[in-house]
Amino acid sequence: FRRRCFRWPMSQLRWTTERMDQLENAARKGLRVALSRRGTEYIVVALRVTTVGRDEALIGRLPMTGEDLTFRLEDIDSFQVIE
């Protein structure tokens, strides 16, 4: 019996310093961010950029429910700050 491990492909988004600055600025100002992860689109209020284990992550709040979600940056396919 061999165990199979499925891993999602790495994000195609390159995290340049400019993109990181946009994300960190959105978190400082509490702006909304539209992002796509694994084919699902989210619009969240950016709370902070932090580390979770060894990975950097965006913590965002869903405006409709108030639920906080964690998005590992390597899982984000695309994002746009909504001002």
PDB file of N, CA, C and O in Angstrom:
ATOM      1  N   PHE A   1       0.836  -1.194   0.000  1.00  0.00           N
ATOM      2  CA  PHE A   1       0.000   0.000   0.000  1.00  0.00           C
ATOM      3  C   PHE A   1       0.872   1.245   0.000  1.00  0.00           C
ATOM      4  O   PHE A   1       1.701   1.423   0.888  1.00  0.00           O
ATOM      5  N   ARG A   2       0.676   2.043  -1.014  1.00  0.00           N
ATOM      6  CA  ARG A   2       1.451   3.278  -1.124  1.00  0.00           C
ATOM      7  C   ARG A   2       0.545   4.473  -0.913  1.00  0.00           C
ATOM      8  O   ARG A   2      -0.502   4.582  -1.537  1.00  0.00           O
ATOM      9  N   ARG A   3       0.943   5.337  -0.057  1.00  0.00           N
ATOM     10  CA  ARG A   3       0.144   6.519   0.241  1.00  0.00           C
ATOM     11  C   ARG A   3       0.432   7.603  -0.785  1.00  0.00           C
ATOM     12  O   ARG A   3       1.578   7.893  -1.088  1.00  0.00           O
ATOM     13  N   ARG A   4      -0.620   8.187  -1.309  1.00  0.00           N
ATOM     14  CA  ARG A   4      -0.460   9.287  -2.270  1.00  0.00           C
ATOM     15  C   ARG A   4      -0.691  10.610  -1.571  1.00  0.00           C
ATOM     16  O   ARG A   4      -1.592  10.735  -0.752  1.00  0.00           O
ATOM     17  N   CYS A   5       0.120  11.551  -1.915  1.00  0.00           N
ATOM     18  CA  CYS A   5      -0.001  12.887  -1.338  1.00  0.00           C
ATOM     19  C   CYS A   5      -0.265  13.865  -2.468  1.00  0.00           C
ATOM     20  O   CYS A   5       0.549  14.003  -3.375  1.00  0.00           O
ATOM     21  N   PHE A   6      -1.405  14.528  -2.431  1.00  0.00           N
ATOM     22  CA  PHE A   6      -1.730  15.503  -3.471  1.00  0.00           C
ATOM     23  C   PHE A   6      -1.340  16.885  -3.000  1.00  0.00           C
ATOM     24  O   PHE A   6      -1.696  17.297  -1.911  1.00  0.00           O
ATOM     25  N   ARG A   7      -0.601  17.577  -3.820  1.00  0.00           N
ATOM     26  CA  ARG A   7      -0.220  18.963  -3.501  1.00  0.00           C
ATOM     27  C   ARG A   7      -0.743  19.862  -4.591  1.00  0.00           C
ATOM     28  O   ARG A   7      -0.634  19.546  -5.768  1.00  0.00           O
ATOM     29  N   TRP A   8      -1.317  20.965  -4.196  1.00  0.00           N
ATOM     30  CA  TRP A   8      -1.764  21.956  -5.172  1.00  0.00           C
ATOM     31  C   TRP A   8      -0.524  22.532  -5.839  1.00  0.00           C
ATOM     32  O   TRP A   8       0.514  22.691  -5.209  1.00  0.00           O
ATOM     33  N   PRO A   9      -0.615  22.856  -7.130  1.00  0.00           N
ATOM     34  CA  PRO A   9       0.545  23.446  -7.800  1.00  0.00           C
ATOM     35  C   PRO A   9       0.896  24.797  -7.175  1.00  0.00           C
ATOM     36  O   PRO A   9       0.033  25.474  -6.647  1.00  0.00           O
ATOM     37  N   MET A  10       2.154  25.116  -7.242  1.00  0.00           N
ATOM     38  CA  MET A  10       2.595  26.411  -6.716  1.00  0.00           C
ATOM     39  C   MET A  10       1.913  27.545  -7.468  1.00  0.00           C
ATOM     40  O   MET A  10       1.597  27.423  -8.633  1.00  0.00           O
ATOM     41  N   SER A  11       1.705  28.644  -6.778  1.00  0.00           N
ATOM     42  CA  SER A  11       1.078  29.810  -7.377  1.00  0.00           C
ATOM     43  C   SER A  11       1.914  30.330  -8.542  1.00  0.00           C
ATOM     44  O   SER A  11       3.132  30.317  -8.498  1.00  0.00           O
ATOM     45  N   GLN A  12       1.241  30.789  -9.561  1.00  0.00           N
ATOM     46  CA  GLN A  12       1.925  31.376 -10.701  1.00  0.00           C
ATOM     47  C   GLN A  12       2.264  32.850 -10.438  1.00  0.00           C
ATOM     48  O   GLN A  12       2.990  33.461 -11.186  1.00  0.00           O
ATOM     49  N   LEU A  13       1.709  33.398  -9.361  1.00  0.00           N
ATOM     50  CA  LEU A  13       1.945  34.796  -9.019  1.00  0.00           C
ATOM     51  C   LEU A  13       3.341  34.951  -8.432  1.00  0.00           C
ATOM     52  O   LEU A  13       3.714  34.245  -7.502  1.00  0.00           O
ATOM     53  N   ARG A  14       4.109  35.872  -8.998  1.00  0.00           N
ATOM     54  CA  ARG A  14       5.439  36.166  -8.453  1.00  0.00           C
ATOM     55  C   ARG A  14       5.310  37.288  -7.440  1.00  0.00           C
ATOM     56  O   ARG A  14       4.785  38.354  -7.759  1.00  0.00           O
ATOM     57  N   TRP A  15       5.784  37.059  -6.244  1.00  0.00           N
ATOM     58  CA  TRP A  15       5.661  38.043  -5.173  1.00  0.00           C
ATOM     59  C   TRP A  15       6.838  39.011  -5.205  1.00  0.00           C
ATOM     60  O   TRP A  15       7.829  38.830  -4.524  1.00  0.00           O
ATOM     61  N   THR A  16       6.695  40.044  -6.032  1.00  0.00           N
ATOM     62  CA  THR A  16       7.707  41.088  -6.132  1.00  0.00           C
ATOM     63  C   THR A  16       7.583  42.013  -4.922  1.00  0.00           C
ATOM     64  O   THR A  16       6.585  41.981  -4.200  1.00  0.00           O
ATOM     65  N   THR A  17       8.577  42.844  -4.722  1.00  0.00           N
ATOM     66  CA  THR A  17       8.515  43.799  -3.602  1.00  0.00           C
ATOM     67  C   THR A  17       7.342  44.768  -3.788  1.00  0.00           C
ATOM     68  O   THR A  17       6.711  45.155  -2.807  1.00  0.00           O
ATOM     69  N   GLU A  18       7.047  45.123  -5.029  1.00  0.00           N
ATOM     70  CA  GLU A  18       5.920  46.030  -5.298  1.00  0.00           C
ATOM     71  C   GLU A  18       4.594  45.387  -4.890  1.00  0.00           C
ATOM     72  O   GLU A  18       3.750  46.027  -4.256  1.00  0.00           O
ATOM     73  N   ARG A  19       4.407  44.117  -5.211  1.00  0.00           N
ATOM     74  CA  ARG A  19       3.166  43.418  -4.847  1.00  0.00           C
ATOM     75  C   ARG A  19       3.057  43.251  -3.331  1.00  0.00           C
ATOM     76  O   ARG A  19       1.985  43.390  -2.761  1.00  0.00           O
ATOM     77  N   MET A  20       4.170  42.935  -2.683  1.00  0.00           N
ATOM     78  CA  MET A  20       4.161  42.812  -1.224  1.00  0.00           C
ATOM     79  C   MET A  20       3.829  44.145  -0.577  1.00  0.00           C
ATOM     80  O   MET A  20       3.069  44.206   0.384  1.00  0.00           O
ATOM     81  N   ASP A  21       4.380  45.237  -1.131  1.00  0.00           N
ATOM     82  CA  ASP A  21       4.076  46.575  -0.616  1.00  0.00           C
ATOM     83  C   ASP A  21       2.588  46.885  -0.758  1.00  0.00           C
ATOM     84  O   ASP A  21       1.986  47.458   0.150  1.00  0.00           O
ATOM     85  N   GLN A  22       1.987  46.513  -1.894  1.00  0.00           N
ATOM     86  CA  GLN A  22       0.555  46.740  -2.103  1.00  0.00           C
ATOM     87  C   GLN A  22      -0.262  45.998  -1.046  1.00  0.00           C
ATOM     88  O   GLN A  22      -1.199  46.554  -0.468  1.00  0.00           O
ATOM     89  N   LEU A  23       0.095  44.752  -0.797  1.00  0.00           N
ATOM     90  CA  LEU A  23      -0.636  43.938   0.165  1.00  0.00           C
ATOM     91  C   LEU A  23      -0.456  44.469   1.590  1.00  0.00           C
ATOM     92  O   LEU A  23      -1.426  44.583   2.346  1.00  0.00           O
ATOM     93  N   GLU A  24       0.759  44.812   1.958  1.00  0.00           N
ATOM     94  CA  GLU A  24       1.020  45.334   3.299  1.00  0.00           C
ATOM     95  C   GLU A  24       0.345  46.687   3.501  1.00  0.00           C
ATOM     96  O   GLU A  24      -0.185  46.963   4.584  1.00  0.00           O
ATOM     97  N   ASN A  25       0.330  47.521   2.474  1.00  0.00           N
ATOM     98  CA  ASN A  25      -0.351  48.815   2.550  1.00  0.00           C
ATOM     99  C   ASN A  25      -1.859  48.618   2.729  1.00  0.00           C
ATOM    100  O   ASN A  25      -2.494  49.330   3.506  1.00  0.00           O
ATOM    101  N   ALA A  26      -2.432  47.646   2.017  1.00  0.00           N
ATOM    102  CA  ALA A  26      -3.861  47.348   2.156  1.00  0.00           C
ATOM    103  C   ALA A  26      -4.171  46.916   3.588  1.00  0.00           C
ATOM    104  O   ALA A  26      -5.194  47.326   4.157  1.00  0.00           O
ATOM    105  N   ALA A  27      -3.288  46.127   4.183  1.00  0.00           N
ATOM    106  CA  ALA A  27      -3.501  45.687   5.561  1.00  0.00           C
ATOM    107  C   ALA A  27      -3.385  46.853   6.535  1.00  0.00           C
ATOM    108  O   ALA A  27      -4.191  46.971   7.465  1.00  0.00           O
ATOM    109  N   ARG A  28      -2.423  47.751   6.316  1.00  0.00           N
ATOM    110  CA  ARG A  28      -2.271  48.921   7.197  1.00  0.00           C
ATOM    111  C   ARG A  28      -3.496  49.819   7.145  1.00  0.00           C
ATOM    112  O   ARG A  28      -3.935  50.349   8.163  1.00  0.00           O
ATOM    113  N   LYS A  29      -4.065  49.988   5.949  1.00  0.00           N
ATOM    114  CA  LYS A  29      -5.205  50.890   5.766  1.00  0.00           C
ATOM    115  C   LYS A  29      -6.561  50.198   5.902  1.00  0.00           C
ATOM    116  O   LYS A  29      -7.591  50.847   5.831  1.00  0.00           O
ATOM    117  N   GLY A  30      -6.564  48.873   6.056  1.00  0.00           N
ATOM    118  CA  GLY A  30      -7.811  48.134   6.174  1.00  0.00           C
ATOM    119  C   GLY A  30      -8.623  48.132   4.890  1.00  0.00           C
ATOM    120  O   GLY A  30      -9.857  48.166   4.925  1.00  0.00           O
ATOM    121  N   LEU A  31      -7.927  48.075   3.750  1.00  0.00           N
ATOM    122  CA  LEU A  31      -8.605  48.095   2.453  1.00  0.00           C
ATOM    123  C   LEU A  31      -9.094  46.710   2.065  1.00  0.00           C
ATOM    124  O   LEU A  31      -8.622  45.699   2.581  1.00  0.00           O
ATOM    125  N   ARG A  32     -10.014  46.681   1.126  1.00  0.00           N
ATOM    126  CA  ARG A  32     -10.507  45.407   0.604  1.00  0.00           C
ATOM    127  C   ARG A  32      -9.542  44.880  -0.449  1.00  0.00           C
ATOM    128  O   ARG A  32      -8.945  45.646  -1.203  1.00  0.00           O
ATOM    129  N   VAL A  33      -9.435  43.571  -0.488  1.00  0.00           N
ATOM    130  CA  VAL A  33      -8.579  42.892  -1.456  1.00  0.00           C
ATOM    131  C   VAL A  33      -9.410  41.810  -2.130  1.00  0.00           C
ATOM    132  O   VAL A  33     -10.062  41.011  -1.455  1.00  0.00           O
ATOM    133  N   ALA A  34      -9.429  41.830  -3.461  1.00  0.00           N
ATOM    134  CA  ALA A  34     -10.057  40.757  -4.233  1.00  0.00           C
ATOM    135  C   ALA A  34      -8.948  39.784  -4.587  1.00  0.00           C
ATOM    136  O   ALA A  34      -7.926  40.186  -5.140  1.00  0.00           O
ATOM    137  N   LEU A  35      -9.133  38.510  -4.238  1.00  0.00           N
ATOM    138  CA  LEU A  35      -8.090  37.540  -4.535  1.00  0.00           C
ATOM    139  C   LEU A  35      -8.699  36.224  -4.993  1.00  0.00           C
ATOM    140  O   LEU A  35      -9.870  35.940  -4.759  1.00  0.00           O
ATOM    141  N   SER A  36      -7.873  35.456  -5.666  1.00  0.00           N
ATOM    142  CA  SER A  36      -8.276  34.150  -6.174  1.00  0.00           C
ATOM    143  C   SER A  36      -7.332  33.107  -5.598  1.00  0.00           C
ATOM    144  O   SER A  36      -6.115  33.276  -5.617  1.00  0.00           O
ATOM    145  N   ARG A  37      -7.933  32.024  -5.056  1.00  0.00           N
ATOM    146  CA  ARG A  37      -7.150  30.919  -4.513  1.00  0.00           C
ATOM    147  C   ARG A  37      -7.814  29.613  -4.942  1.00  0.00           C
ATOM    148  O   ARG A  37      -8.985  29.395  -4.655  1.00  0.00           O
ATOM    149  N   ARG A  38      -7.058  28.781  -5.648  1.00  0.00           N
ATOM    150  CA  ARG A  38      -7.551  27.474  -6.101  1.00  0.00           C
ATOM    151  C   ARG A  38      -8.877  27.573  -6.848  1.00  0.00           C
ATOM    152  O   ARG A  38      -9.782  26.768  -6.662  1.00  0.00           O
ATOM    153  N   GLY A  39      -9.023  28.618  -7.662  1.00  0.00           N
ATOM    154  CA  GLY A  39     -10.213  28.767  -8.487  1.00  0.00           C
ATOM    155  C   GLY A  39     -11.392  29.435  -7.811  1.00  0.00           C
ATOM    156  O   GLY A  39     -12.432  29.635  -8.430  1.00  0.00           O
ATOM    157  N   THR A  40     -11.269  29.799  -6.541  1.00  0.00           N
ATOM    158  CA  THR A  40     -12.342  30.482  -5.825  1.00  0.00           C
ATOM    159  C   THR A  40     -11.940  31.929  -5.599  1.00  0.00           C
ATOM    160  O   THR A  40     -10.813  32.197  -5.195  1.00  0.00           O
ATOM    161  N   GLU A  41     -12.878  32.838  -5.849  1.00  0.00           N
ATOM    162  CA  GLU A  41     -12.605  34.261  -5.655  1.00  0.00           C
ATOM    163  C   GLU A  41     -13.143  34.717  -4.311  1.00  0.00           C
ATOM    164  O   GLU A  41     -14.227  34.304  -3.893  1.00  0.00           O
ATOM    165  N   TYR A  42     -12.382  35.555  -3.653  1.00  0.00           N
ATOM    166  CA  TYR A  42     -12.750  36.110  -2.349  1.00  0.00           C
ATOM    167  C   TYR A  42     -12.590  37.616  -2.387  1.00  0.00           C
ATOM    168  O   TYR A  42     -11.695  38.131  -3.063  1.00  0.00           O
ATOM    169  N   ILE A  43     -13.406  38.318  -1.629  1.00  0.00           N
ATOM    170  CA  ILE A  43     -13.184  39.734  -1.351  1.00  0.00           C
ATOM    171  C   ILE A  43     -13.143  39.844   0.166  1.00  0.00           C
ATOM    172  O   ILE A  43     -14.109  39.507   0.853  1.00  0.00           O
ATOM    173  N   VAL A  44     -11.997  40.261   0.671  1.00  0.00           N
ATOM    174  CA  VAL A  44     -11.795  40.336   2.117  1.00  0.00           C
ATOM    175  C   VAL A  44     -11.244  41.703   2.491  1.00  0.00           C
ATOM    176  O   VAL A  44     -10.676  42.408   1.658  1.00  0.00           O
ATOM    177  N   VAL A  45     -11.424  42.071   3.747  1.00  0.00           N
ATOM    178  CA  VAL A  45     -10.782  43.256   4.292  1.00  0.00           C
ATOM    179  C   VAL A  45      -9.439  42.786   4.842  1.00  0.00           C
ATOM    180  O   VAL A  45      -9.386  41.905   5.712  1.00  0.00           O
ATOM    181  N   ALA A  46      -8.367  43.343   4.311  1.00  0.00           N
ATOM    182  CA  ALA A  46      -7.020  42.930   4.726  1.00  0.00           C
ATOM    183  C   ALA A  46      -6.766  43.369   6.162  1.00  0.00           C
ATOM    184  O   ALA A  46      -6.945  44.544   6.498  1.00  0.00           O
ATOM    185  N   LEU A  47      -6.363  42.428   7.007  1.00  0.00           N
ATOM    186  CA  LEU A  47      -6.061  42.737   8.403  1.00  0.00           C
ATOM    187  C   LEU A  47      -4.567  42.827   8.655  1.00  0.00           C
ATOM    188  O   LEU A  47      -4.079  43.766   9.278  1.00  0.00           O
ATOM    189  N   ARG A  48      -3.832  41.804   8.179  1.00  0.00           N
ATOM    190  CA  ARG A  48      -2.374  41.822   8.378  1.00  0.00           C
ATOM    191  C   ARG A  48      -1.696  40.798   7.477  1.00  0.00           C
ATOM    192  O   ARG A  48      -2.320  39.848   7.033  1.00  0.00           O
ATOM    193  N   VAL A  49      -0.431  41.020   7.251  1.00  0.00           N
ATOM    194  CA  VAL A  49       0.434  40.059   6.571  1.00  0.00           C
ATOM    195  C   VAL A  49       1.361  39.528   7.659  1.00  0.00           C
ATOM    196  O   VAL A  49       1.988  40.302   8.378  1.00  0.00           O
ATOM    197  N   THR A  50       1.413  38.215   7.791  1.00  0.00           N
ATOM    198  CA  THR A  50       2.144  37.603   8.895  1.00  0.00           C
ATOM    199  C   THR A  50       2.765  36.288   8.431  1.00  0.00           C
ATOM    200  O   THR A  50       2.672  35.959   7.252  1.00  0.00           O
ATOM    201  N   THR A  51       3.404  35.583   9.344  1.00  0.00           N
ATOM    202  CA  THR A  51       3.909  34.259   9.017  1.00  0.00           C
ATOM    203  C   THR A  51       3.077  33.216   9.753  1.00  0.00           C
ATOM    204  O   THR A  51       2.653  33.420  10.893  1.00  0.00           O
ATOM    205  N   VAL A  52       2.825  32.123   9.057  1.00  0.00           N
ATOM    206  CA  VAL A  52       2.120  30.975   9.624  1.00  0.00           C
ATOM    207  C   VAL A  52       3.025  29.776   9.385  1.00  0.00           C
ATOM    208  O   VAL A  52       3.203  29.356   8.242  1.00  0.00           O
ATOM    209  N   GLY A  53       3.631  29.291  10.443  1.00  0.00           N
ATOM    210  CA  GLY A  53       4.656  28.262  10.282  1.00  0.00           C
ATOM    211  C   GLY A  53       5.838  28.859   9.536  1.00  0.00           C
ATOM    212  O   GLY A  53       6.402  29.853   9.957  1.00  0.00           O
ATOM    213  N   ARG A  54       6.156  28.274   8.394  1.00  0.00           N
ATOM    214  CA  ARG A  54       7.265  28.793   7.577  1.00  0.00           C
ATOM    215  C   ARG A  54       6.779  29.682   6.432  1.00  0.00           C
ATOM    216  O   ARG A  54       7.589  30.181   5.656  1.00  0.00           O
ATOM    217  N   ASP A  55       5.467  29.839   6.297  1.00  0.00           N
ATOM    218  CA  ASP A  55       4.903  30.546   5.145  1.00  0.00           C
ATOM    219  C   ASP A  55       4.391  31.931   5.520  1.00  0.00           C
ATOM    220  O   ASP A  55       3.885  32.140   6.618  1.00  0.00           O
ATOM    221  N   GLU A  56       4.511  32.846   4.563  1.00  0.00           N
ATOM    222  CA  GLU A  56       3.890  34.153   4.741  1.00  0.00           C
ATOM    223  C   GLU A  56       2.422  34.039   4.355  1.00  0.00           C
ATOM    224  O   GLU A  56       2.061  33.260   3.467  1.00  0.00           O
ATOM    225  N   ALA A  57       1.579  34.819   5.049  1.00  0.00           N
ATOM    226  CA  ALA A  57       0.144  34.699   4.817  1.00  0.00           C
ATOM    227  C   ALA A  57      -0.545  36.045   4.996  1.00  0.00           C
ATOM    228  O   ALA A  57      -0.075  36.911   5.735  1.00  0.00           O
ATOM    229  N   LEU A  58      -1.669  36.173   4.304  1.00  0.00           N
ATOM    230  CA  LEU A  58      -2.559  37.324   4.471  1.00  0.00           C
ATOM    231  C   LEU A  58      -3.717  36.875   5.339  1.00  0.00           C
ATOM    232  O   LEU A  58      -4.330  35.834   5.078  1.00  0.00           O
ATOM    233  N   ILE A  59      -4.009  37.647   6.374  1.00  0.00           N
ATOM    234  CA  ILE A  59      -5.196  37.407   7.186  1.00  0.00           C
ATOM    235  C   ILE A  59      -6.225  38.427   6.722  1.00  0.00           C
ATOM    236  O   ILE A  59      -5.955  39.628   6.722  1.00  0.00           O
ATOM    237  N   GLY A  60      -7.377  37.940   6.290  1.00  0.00           N
ATOM    238  CA  GLY A  60      -8.428  38.818   5.787  1.00  0.00           C
ATOM    239  C   GLY A  60      -9.760  38.459   6.405  1.00  0.00           C
ATOM    240  O   GLY A  60     -10.015  37.308   6.753  1.00  0.00           O
ATOM    241  N   ARG A  61     -10.628  39.459   6.558  1.00  0.00           N
ATOM    242  CA  ARG A  61     -11.948  39.262   7.151  1.00  0.00           C
ATOM    243  C   ARG A  61     -13.015  39.345   6.073  1.00  0.00           C
ATOM    244  O   ARG A  61     -13.030  40.282   5.276  1.00  0.00           O
ATOM    245  N   LEU A  62     -13.900  38.341   6.055  1.00  0.00           N
ATOM    246  CA  LEU A  62     -15.032  38.380   5.140  1.00  0.00           C
ATOM    247  C   LEU A  62     -16.019  39.428   5.636  1.00  0.00           C
ATOM    248  O   LEU A  62     -16.489  39.353   6.770  1.00  0.00           O
ATOM    249  N   PRO A  63     -16.343  40.429   4.810  1.00  0.00           N
ATOM    250  CA  PRO A  63     -17.209  41.510   5.273  1.00  0.00           C
ATOM    251  C   PRO A  63     -18.624  41.057   5.662  1.00  0.00           C
ATOM    252  O   PRO A  63     -19.211  41.597   6.587  1.00  0.00           O
ATOM    253  N   MET A  64     -19.156  40.051   4.990  1.00  0.00           N
ATOM    254  CA  MET A  64     -20.537  39.629   5.240  1.00  0.00           C
ATOM    255  C   MET A  64     -20.694  38.829   6.541  1.00  0.00           C
ATOM    256  O   MET A  64     -21.726  38.919   7.187  1.00  0.00           O
ATOM    257  N   THR A  65     -19.675  38.053   6.905  1.00  0.00           N
ATOM    258  CA  THR A  65     -19.804  37.184   8.073  1.00  0.00           C
ATOM    259  C   THR A  65     -18.905  37.586   9.238  1.00  0.00           C
ATOM    260  O   THR A  65     -19.133  37.160  10.364  1.00  0.00           O
ATOM    261  N   GLY A  66     -17.870  38.369   8.952  1.00  0.00           N
ATOM    262  CA  GLY A  66     -16.920  38.738   9.991  1.00  0.00           C
ATOM    263  C   GLY A  66     -15.895  37.653  10.282  1.00  0.00           C
ATOM    264  O   GLY A  66     -15.078  37.787  11.183  1.00  0.00           O
ATOM    265  N   GLU A  67     -15.925  36.570   9.499  1.00  0.00           N
ATOM    266  CA  GLU A  67     -14.994  35.467   9.688  1.00  0.00           C
ATOM    267  C   GLU A  67     -13.606  35.840   9.174  1.00  0.00           C
ATOM    268  O   GLU A  67     -13.470  36.405   8.091  1.00  0.00           O
ATOM    269  N   ASP A  68     -12.575  35.521   9.957  1.00  0.00           N
ATOM    270  CA  ASP A  68     -11.195  35.744   9.531  1.00  0.00           C
ATOM    271  C   ASP A  68     -10.687  34.516   8.789  1.00  0.00           C
ATOM    272  O   ASP A  68     -10.841  33.397   9.262  1.00  0.00           O
ATOM    273  N   LEU A  69     -10.091  34.745   7.612  1.00  0.00           N
ATOM    274  CA  LEU A  69      -9.530  33.669   6.803  1.00  0.00           C
ATOM    275  C   LEU A  69      -8.031  33.887   6.640  1.00  0.00           C
ATOM    276  O   LEU A  69      -7.563  35.025   6.574  1.00  0.00           O
ATOM    277  N   THR A  70      -7.299  32.802   6.551  1.00  0.00           N
ATOM    278  CA  THR A  70      -5.856  32.853   6.337  1.00  0.00           C
ATOM    279  C   THR A  70      -5.554  32.363   4.928  1.00  0.00           C
ATOM    280  O   THR A  70      -5.978  31.276   4.547  1.00  0.00           O
ATOM    281  N   PHE A  71      -4.838  33.185   4.180  1.00  0.00           N
ATOM    282  CA  PHE A  71      -4.448  32.856   2.808  1.00  0.00           C
ATOM    283  C   PHE A  71      -2.931  32.812   2.746  1.00  0.00           C
ATOM    284  O   PHE A  71      -2.273  33.851   2.862  1.00  0.00           O
ATOM    285  N   ARG A  72      -2.367  31.612   2.595  1.00  0.00           N
ATOM    286  CA  ARG A  72      -0.919  31.520   2.395  1.00  0.00           C
ATOM    287  C   ARG A  72      -0.596  32.166   1.057  1.00  0.00           C
ATOM    288  O   ARG A  72      -1.266  31.913   0.060  1.00  0.00           O
ATOM    289  N   LEU A  73       0.423  33.000   1.023  1.00  0.00           N
ATOM    290  CA  LEU A  73       0.748  33.742  -0.190  1.00  0.00           C
ATOM    291  C   LEU A  73       1.053  32.813  -1.355  1.00  0.00           C
ATOM    292  O   LEU A  73       0.714  33.112  -2.499  1.00  0.00           O
ATOM    293  N   GLU A  74       1.656  31.664  -1.090  1.00  0.00           N
ATOM    294  CA  GLU A  74       1.978  30.745  -2.186  1.00  0.00           C
ATOM    295  C   GLU A  74       0.728  30.117  -2.796  1.00  0.00           C
ATOM    296  O   GLU A  74       0.785  29.571  -3.883  1.00  0.00           O
ATOM    297  N   ASP A  75      -0.424  30.205  -2.104  1.00  0.00           N
ATOM    298  CA  ASP A  75      -1.680  29.653  -2.622  1.00  0.00           C
ATOM    299  C   ASP A  75      -2.489  30.670  -3.420  1.00  0.00           C
ATOM    300  O   ASP A  75      -3.465  30.300  -4.076  1.00  0.00           O
ATOM    301  N   ILE A  76      -2.128  31.948  -3.351  1.00  0.00           N
ATOM    302  CA  ILE A  76      -2.890  33.000  -4.029  1.00  0.00           C
ATOM    303  C   ILE A  76      -2.503  33.038  -5.504  1.00  0.00           C
ATOM    304  O   ILE A  76      -1.331  33.157  -5.842  1.00  0.00           O
ATOM    305  N   ASP A  77      -3.517  32.910  -6.364  1.00  0.00           N
ATOM    306  CA  ASP A  77      -3.287  32.928  -7.812  1.00  0.00           C
ATOM    307  C   ASP A  77      -3.241  34.346  -8.364  1.00  0.00           C
ATOM    308  O   ASP A  77      -2.498  34.631  -9.297  1.00  0.00           O
ATOM    309  N   SER A  78      -4.078  35.236  -7.808  1.00  0.00           N
ATOM    310  CA  SER A  78      -4.073  36.639  -8.237  1.00  0.00           C
ATOM    311  C   SER A  78      -4.716  37.469  -7.141  1.00  0.00           C
ATOM    312  O   SER A  78      -5.453  36.947  -6.301  1.00  0.00           O
ATOM    313  N   PHE A  79      -4.407  38.764  -7.136  1.00  0.00           N
ATOM    314  CA  PHE A  79      -5.049  39.660  -6.186  1.00  0.00           C
ATOM    315  C   PHE A  79      -5.072  41.079  -6.735  1.00  0.00           C
ATOM    316  O   PHE A  79      -4.291  41.435  -7.615  1.00  0.00           O
ATOM    317  N   GLN A  80      -6.010  41.856  -6.197  1.00  0.00           N
ATOM    318  CA  GLN A  80      -6.102  43.268  -6.558  1.00  0.00           C
ATOM    319  C   GLN A  80      -6.625  44.011  -5.355  1.00  0.00           C
ATOM    320  O   GLN A  80      -7.621  43.606  -4.734  1.00  0.00           O
ATOM    321  N   VAL A  81      -5.958  45.107  -5.010  1.00  0.00           N
ATOM    322  CA  VAL A  81      -6.411  45.950  -3.901  1.00  0.00           C
ATOM    323  C   VAL A  81      -7.519  46.851  -4.419  1.00  0.00           C
ATOM    324  O   VAL A  81      -7.398  47.464  -5.477  1.00  0.00           O
ATOM    325  N   ILE A  82      -8.613  46.906  -3.679  1.00  0.00           N
ATOM    326  CA  ILE A  82      -9.766  47.745  -4.052  1.00  0.00           C
ATOM    327  C   ILE A  82      -9.750  48.969  -3.152  1.00  0.00           C
ATOM    328  O   ILE A  82      -9.891  48.849  -1.933  1.00  0.00           O
ATOM    329  N   GLU A  83      -9.549  50.136  -3.757  1.00  0.00           N
ATOM    330  CA  GLU A  83      -9.486  51.364  -2.964  1.00  0.00           C
ATOM    331  C   GLU A  83     -10.757  52.148  -3.062  1.00  0.00           C
ATOM    332  O   GLU A  83     -11.522  52.026  -3.949  1.00  0.00           O
TER     333      GLU A  83
END
